[in-house]
Amino acid sequence: VHAIRNAVLPQTLHIDEPTPHVDWTTGTIRLLTEQRPWPQTGHPRRAAVSAFGVSGTNAHVIIEQAPDQDDAAPEHDTSGTPQASAAVTPRAEGSVPVVPWVISARSRDALTAQAARLAHHLDRHPELDPVDVGYSLATTRTRFDHR
């Protein structure tokens, strides 16, 4: 969040020298040996945050730069009536937002079967909105251990 707010790409942590197992001369990926400015590209900045627990628990989240205050919807209309704020930023025509699709089951095999059933259902119903599917999966399903 700090990096996005301040438009600064932080130095890559815990790296004294790049691994020799990767050909760093090709491609566009670079390790940052020092922080540098994060240029504005006309698109919101996005960053990934990962956490790895000692017990094997892993978490990963992708965050996105908040819209400029000037672009945000007004909190009140001209009569002073509070306005409902949109939870989803309008997207470009033809683009699909990134939303989590949460599935879980009581076993690894059941999880695989659940994912297959979901894929089959979506193949038969291409008109379903990805945001609606994600919301329904996250809010109306039981959360089991296998995810």
Coordinates of N, CA and C in Angstrom, one line a residue:
V1 N 0.8 -1.2 0.0 CA 0.0 0.0 0.0 C 0.9 1.2 0.0
H2 N 1.9 1.2 0.8 CA 2.8 2.4 0.9 C 3.5 2.6 -0.5
A3 N 3.9 1.5 -1.1 CA 4.6 1.7 -2.4 C 3.6 2.3 -3.5
I4 N 2.4 1.8 -3.5 CA 1.4 2.3 -4.4 C 1.1 3.8 -4.1
R5 N 0.8 4.1 -2.8 CA 0.5 5.5 -2.5 C 1.6 6.5 -2.8
N6 N 2.9 6.1 -2.6 CA 4.0 7.0 -2.8 C 4.7 6.8 -4.1
A7 N 4.1 5.9 -5.0 CA 4.6 5.7 -6.4 C 6.1 5.4 -6.3
V8 N 6.5 4.4 -5.4 CA 7.9 4.0 -5.3 C 7.9 2.5 -5.4
L9 N 8.8 2.0 -6.3 CA 9.0 0.5 -6.4 C 10.1 0.2 -5.4
P10 N 9.8 -0.7 -4.3 CA 10.8 -0.9 -3.3 C 11.9 -1.9 -3.8
Q11 N 13.0 -1.9 -3.2 CA 14.1 -2.8 -3.5 C 13.7 -4.2 -3.2
T12 N 14.1 -5.2 -4.0 CA 13.9 -6.6 -3.8 C 14.6 -7.0 -2.5
L13 N 13.8 -7.6 -1.6 CA 14.4 -8.0 -0.3 C 15.2 -9.3 -0.4
H14 N 16.2 -9.4 0.5 CA 16.9 -10.6 0.7 C 17.6 -11.2 -0.5
I15 N 18.0 -10.3 -1.4 CA 18.7 -10.7 -2.6 C 20.1 -10.0 -2.7
D16 N 21.2 -10.7 -2.5 CA 22.5 -10.1 -2.7 C 22.9 -10.1 -4.1
E17 N 22.6 -11.2 -4.8 CA 22.9 -11.3 -6.2 C 21.8 -12.2 -6.9
P18 N 21.5 -11.9 -8.1 CA 20.4 -12.8 -8.8 C 20.9 -14.2 -9.0
T19 N 20.0 -15.1 -9.0 CA 20.3 -16.5 -9.1 C 20.9 -16.8 -10.5
P20 N 21.9 -17.6 -10.5 CA 22.6 -18.0 -11.8 C 21.7 -19.0 -12.6
H21 N 20.6 -19.5 -12.1 CA 19.8 -20.4 -12.7 C 18.7 -19.8 -13.7
V22 N 18.8 -18.4 -13.7 CA 17.9 -17.7 -14.6 C 18.7 -16.9 -15.6
D23 N 18.4 -16.9 -16.9 CA 19.0 -16.0 -17.8 C 18.4 -14.6 -17.7
W24 N 19.1 -13.7 -17.0 CA 18.6 -12.4 -16.8 C 18.8 -11.5 -17.9
T25 N 19.5 -11.9 -19.0 CA 19.8 -11.0 -20.1 C 18.6 -11.0 -21.1
T26 N 17.7 -11.9 -21.0 CA 16.5 -11.9 -21.9 C 15.3 -11.6 -21.1
G27 N 14.3 -11.1 -21.7 CA 13.0 -10.8 -21.1 C 13.1 -9.4 -20.4
T28 N 12.0 -9.1 -19.7 CA 11.9 -7.8 -19.1 C 11.9 -7.8 -17.5
I29 N 12.1 -8.9 -16.9 CA 12.0 -9.0 -15.5 C 13.4 -8.6 -14.9
R30 N 13.4 -7.7 -13.9 CA 14.6 -7.3 -13.3 C 14.4 -7.3 -11.8
L31 N 15.4 -7.7 -11.0 CA 15.4 -7.5 -9.6 C 15.8 -6.0 -9.3
L32 N 15.1 -5.4 -8.3 CA 15.4 -4.0 -8.0 C 16.5 -4.0 -6.9
T33 N 17.7 -3.6 -7.2 CA 18.8 -3.5 -6.2 C 18.6 -2.3 -5.4
E34 N 17.8 -1.3 -5.8 CA 17.5 -0.1 -5.0 C 16.1 0.3 -5.4
Q35 N 15.5 1.1 -4.5 CA 14.1 1.6 -4.8 C 14.2 2.6 -5.9
R36 N 13.1 2.7 -6.7 CA 13.1 3.7 -7.8 C 11.6 4.2 -7.9
P37 N 11.5 5.3 -8.6 CA 10.1 5.8 -8.9 C 9.3 4.8 -9.7
W38 N 8.0 4.8 -9.3 CA 7.0 3.9 -10.0 C 6.2 4.8 -11.0
P39 N 6.6 4.8 -12.3 CA 6.0 5.7 -13.2 C 4.5 5.5 -13.4
Q40 N 3.7 6.6 -13.7 CA 2.3 6.5 -14.0 C 2.2 6.1 -15.5
T41 N 1.4 5.1 -15.7 CA 1.2 4.6 -17.1 C -0.1 4.8 -17.7
G42 N -1.0 5.5 -16.9 CA -2.4 5.7 -17.4 C -3.3 4.6 -16.9
H43 N -2.7 3.5 -16.2 CA -3.5 2.5 -15.7 C -3.3 2.5 -14.2
P44 N -4.2 1.9 -13.4 CA -3.9 1.9 -11.9 C -2.7 1.0 -11.6
R45 N -2.0 1.4 -10.6 CA -0.8 0.6 -10.2 C -1.4 -0.7 -9.4
R46 N -0.8 -1.8 -9.6 CA -1.2 -3.0 -9.0 C 0.0 -3.7 -8.3
A47 N -0.2 -4.3 -7.2 CA 0.9 -4.9 -6.5 C 0.5 -6.3 -5.9
A48 N 1.4 -7.2 -5.8 CA 1.1 -8.5 -5.1 C 1.8 -8.6 -3.8
V49 N 1.1 -9.1 -2.8 CA 1.6 -9.3 -1.5 C 1.5 -10.7 -1.1
S50 N 2.6 -11.4 -0.7 CA 2.6 -12.8 -0.4 C 3.0 -12.9 1.1
A51 N 2.5 -13.9 1.8 CA 2.9 -14.3 3.1 C 3.0 -15.8 3.2
F52 N 4.1 -16.2 3.8 CA 4.4 -17.6 3.9 C 4.6 -18.0 5.4
G53 N 3.7 -18.8 5.9 CA 3.8 -19.1 7.3 C 4.7 -20.3 7.6
V54 N 5.2 -20.4 8.7 CA 6.1 -21.5 9.1 C 5.4 -22.9 9.0
S55 N 4.1 -22.9 9.3 CA 3.4 -24.2 9.3 C 3.0 -24.6 7.9
G56 N 3.3 -23.8 6.9 CA 2.9 -24.1 5.5 C 1.7 -23.3 5.0
T57 N 1.2 -22.4 5.8 CA 0.1 -21.6 5.4 C 0.6 -20.5 4.5
N58 N 0.0 -20.3 3.4 CA 0.4 -19.3 2.4 C -0.8 -18.4 2.1
A59 N -0.5 -17.2 1.9 CA -1.5 -16.2 1.5 C -1.0 -15.3 0.4
H60 N -1.8 -14.9 -0.6 CA -1.4 -14.0 -1.6 C -2.6 -13.1 -2.0
V61 N -2.3 -11.8 -2.1 CA -3.4 -10.9 -2.4 C -2.8 -9.9 -3.5
I62 N -3.7 -9.5 -4.3 CA -3.3 -8.4 -5.3 C -4.1 -7.2 -5.0
I63 N -3.4 -6.1 -4.8 CA -4.1 -4.8 -4.5 C -3.9 -3.8 -5.6
E64 N -4.9 -2.9 -5.7 CA -4.9 -1.9 -6.8 C -5.0 -0.5 -6.3
Q65 N -4.4 0.4 -7.0 CA -4.4 1.8 -6.6 C -5.8 2.3 -6.6
A66 N -6.1 3.1 -5.6 CA -7.5 3.7 -5.5 C -7.6 4.8 -6.5
P67 N -8.9 5.0 -7.0 CA -9.1 6.1 -8.0 C -8.7 7.4 -7.4
D68 N -8.3 8.4 -8.2 CA -8.1 9.7 -7.8 C -9.4 10.3 -7.2
Q69 N -9.2 11.1 -6.2 CA -10.4 11.7 -5.5 C -11.2 12.5 -6.5
D70 N -10.6 13.1 -7.5 CA -11.4 13.9 -8.5 C -12.2 12.9 -9.3
D71 N -11.8 11.7 -9.5 CA -12.6 10.7 -10.3 C -13.6 10.0 -9.5
A72 N -13.5 10.1 -8.1 CA -14.5 9.4 -7.3 C -15.9 10.0 -7.4
A73 N -16.9 9.1 -7.1 CA -18.3 9.6 -7.2 C -18.5 10.6 -6.0
P74 N -19.3 11.6 -6.2 CA -19.6 12.5 -5.0 C -20.3 11.7 -3.9
E75 N -20.1 12.2 -2.7 CA -20.7 11.5 -1.6 C -22.2 11.9 -1.4
H76 N -22.5 13.2 -1.9 CA -23.9 13.7 -1.8 C -24.3 14.3 -3.2
D77 N -25.6 14.2 -3.5 CA -26.1 14.8 -4.7 C -26.3 16.3 -4.4
T78 N -26.8 17.0 -5.4 CA -27.0 18.4 -5.3 C -28.0 18.8 -4.2
S79 N -28.9 17.9 -3.8 CA -29.9 18.2 -2.7 C -29.3 17.8 -1.3
G80 N -28.1 17.3 -1.3 CA -27.5 16.9 0.0 C -27.8 15.4 0.4
T81 N -28.5 14.7 -0.5 CA -28.8 13.3 -0.2 C -27.6 12.4 -0.4
P82 N -27.3 11.6 0.6 CA -26.1 10.7 0.4 C -26.3 9.8 -0.8
Q83 N -25.2 9.6 -1.5 CA -25.2 8.7 -2.7 C -24.6 7.4 -2.3
A84 N -25.1 6.3 -2.9 CA -24.5 5.0 -2.7 C -23.2 5.0 -3.6
S85 N -22.2 4.5 -3.0 CA -20.9 4.5 -3.8 C -20.8 3.1 -4.5
A86 N -20.3 3.1 -5.7 CA -20.1 1.9 -6.4 C -19.0 1.0 -5.8
A87 N -19.3 -0.3 -5.6 CA -18.3 -1.2 -5.1 C -17.3 -1.6 -6.1
V88 N -17.7 -1.6 -7.4 CA -16.9 -2.0 -8.5 C -16.6 -0.8 -9.4
T89 N -15.3 -0.6 -9.7 CA -14.9 0.5 -10.6 C -15.4 0.1 -12.0
P90 N -16.0 1.1 -12.7 CA -16.4 0.8 -14.1 C -15.2 0.3 -14.9
R91 N -15.5 -0.6 -15.8 CA -14.5 -1.2 -16.6 C -14.6 -0.9 -18.0
A92 N -13.5 -0.9 -18.7 CA -13.5 -0.6 -20.2 C -14.4 -1.6 -20.9
E93 N -15.0 -1.2 -22.0 CA -15.9 -2.1 -22.7 C -15.1 -3.3 -23.2
G94 N -15.6 -4.5 -23.0 CA -15.0 -5.7 -23.4 C -14.0 -6.3 -22.4
S95 N -13.7 -5.6 -21.3 CA -12.7 -6.1 -20.4 C -13.5 -6.9 -19.3
V96 N -12.8 -7.8 -18.7 CA -13.4 -8.6 -17.6 C -12.6 -8.3 -16.3
P97 N -13.3 -8.0 -15.2 CA -12.6 -7.7 -14.0 C -12.0 -8.9 -13.4
V98 N -11.0 -8.8 -12.6 CA -10.4 -9.9 -11.9 C -11.1 -10.0 -10.6
V99 N -11.8 -11.2 -10.4 CA -12.5 -11.5 -9.1 C -12.1 -12.9 -8.7
P100 N -12.1 -13.1 -7.3 CA -11.8 -14.4 -6.9 C -13.0 -15.3 -7.0
W101 N -12.7 -16.5 -7.4 CA -13.7 -17.6 -7.4 C -13.3 -18.6 -6.4
V102 N -14.0 -18.6 -5.2 CA -13.7 -19.4 -4.1 C -14.4 -20.7 -4.2
I103 N -13.7 -21.8 -4.2 CA -14.4 -23.1 -4.1 C -13.7 -23.9 -3.0
S104 N -14.4 -24.8 -2.3 CA -13.9 -25.6 -1.3 C -14.6 -26.9 -1.2
A105 N -14.0 -27.9 -0.5 CA -14.6 -29.2 -0.4 C -14.0 -29.9 0.8
R106 N -14.5 -31.1 1.1 CA -14.1 -31.8 2.3 C -12.8 -32.6 2.0
S107 N -12.5 -32.8 0.7 CA -11.3 -33.6 0.3 C -10.7 -33.1 -0.9
R108 N -9.5 -33.4 -1.2 CA -8.9 -33.0 -2.5 C -9.6 -33.5 -3.7
D109 N -10.0 -34.7 -3.7 CA -10.8 -35.3 -4.8 C -12.1 -34.6 -5.0
A110 N -12.8 -34.3 -3.9 CA -14.1 -33.6 -4.0 C -13.9 -32.1 -4.5
L111 N -12.7 -31.5 -4.1 CA -12.4 -30.2 -4.6 C -12.2 -30.2 -6.2
T112 N -11.5 -31.2 -6.6 CA -11.3 -31.4 -8.1 C -12.6 -31.6 -8.8
A113 N -13.5 -32.4 -8.2 CA -14.8 -32.7 -8.8 C -15.7 -31.4 -8.8
Q114 N -15.6 -30.6 -7.7 CA -16.4 -29.4 -7.6 C -15.9 -28.4 -8.7
A115 N -14.6 -28.3 -8.9 CA -14.1 -27.4 -9.9 C -14.5 -27.8 -11.3
A116 N -14.5 -29.1 -11.5 CA -15.0 -29.6 -12.8 C -16.5 -29.3 -13.0
R117 N -17.3 -29.5 -12.0 CA -18.7 -29.2 -12.1 C -19.0 -27.7 -12.4
L118 N -18.2 -26.9 -11.7 CA -18.3 -25.4 -12.0 C -17.9 -25.1 -13.4
A119 N -16.8 -25.7 -13.9 CA -16.4 -25.4 -15.3 C -17.5 -25.9 -16.3
H120 N -18.0 -27.1 -16.0 CA -19.1 -27.6 -16.9 C -20.3 -26.7 -16.9
H121 N -20.7 -26.2 -15.7 CA -21.9 -25.3 -15.6 C -21.6 -24.0 -16.4
L122 N -20.4 -23.5 -16.3 CA -20.1 -22.2 -16.9 C -20.0 -22.4 -18.5
D123 N -19.5 -23.6 -18.9 CA -19.6 -23.9 -20.3 C -21.0 -23.9 -20.9
R124 N -21.9 -24.4 -20.1 CA -23.3 -24.4 -20.5 C -24.0 -23.1 -20.4
H125 N -23.5 -22.2 -19.6 CA -24.1 -20.9 -19.3 C -23.1 -19.7 -19.5
P126 N -22.6 -19.5 -20.7 CA -21.6 -18.4 -20.9 C -22.1 -17.0 -20.6
E127 N -23.4 -16.9 -20.5 CA -24.0 -15.5 -20.2 C -23.8 -15.1 -18.7
L128 N -23.3 -16.0 -17.9 CA -23.2 -15.6 -16.5 C -22.0 -14.6 -16.3
D129 N -22.3 -13.6 -15.5 CA -21.3 -12.6 -15.2 C -20.3 -13.1 -14.2
P130 N -19.0 -12.9 -14.5 CA -17.9 -13.4 -13.6 C -18.0 -12.8 -12.2
V131 N -18.4 -11.5 -12.1 CA -18.5 -10.9 -10.8 C -19.6 -11.5 -10.0
D132 N -20.7 -11.8 -10.7 CA -21.9 -12.5 -10.0 C -21.5 -13.9 -9.5
V133 N -20.8 -14.6 -10.4 CA -20.3 -15.9 -10.0 C -19.4 -15.9 -8.8
G134 N -18.4 -15.0 -8.8 CA -17.5 -14.8 -7.7 C -18.2 -14.5 -6.4
Y135 N -19.2 -13.5 -6.5 CA -19.9 -13.1 -5.3 C -20.7 -14.3 -4.7
S136 N -21.4 -15.0 -5.6 CA -22.2 -16.1 -5.1 C -21.3 -17.2 -4.5
L137 N -20.2 -17.5 -5.2 CA -19.3 -18.5 -4.6 C -18.8 -18.1 -3.2
A138 N -18.5 -16.8 -3.1 CA -17.9 -16.4 -1.8 C -18.9 -16.2 -0.7
T139 N -20.1 -16.0 -1.0 CA -21.1 -15.6 0.0 C -22.2 -16.6 0.3
T140 N -22.4 -17.6 -0.6 CA -23.5 -18.6 -0.4 C -23.1 -20.0 -0.2
R141 N -21.8 -20.3 -0.2 CA -21.3 -21.6 -0.1 C -20.6 -21.9 1.2
T142 N -20.7 -23.1 1.7 CA -20.0 -23.5 2.9 C -18.5 -23.5 2.6
R143 N -17.8 -23.1 3.6 CA -16.3 -23.1 3.5 C -15.7 -24.4 4.1
F144 N -15.2 -25.2 3.3 CA -14.6 -26.5 3.8 C -13.0 -26.3 3.8
D145 N -12.3 -27.3 4.4 CA -10.9 -27.2 4.6 C -10.1 -27.2 3.3
H146 N -10.5 -27.9 2.3 CA -9.8 -28.0 1.0 C -10.2 -26.9 0.1
R147 N -9.3 -26.1 -0.3 CA -9.6 -24.9 -1.2 C -8.7 -24.8 -2.3

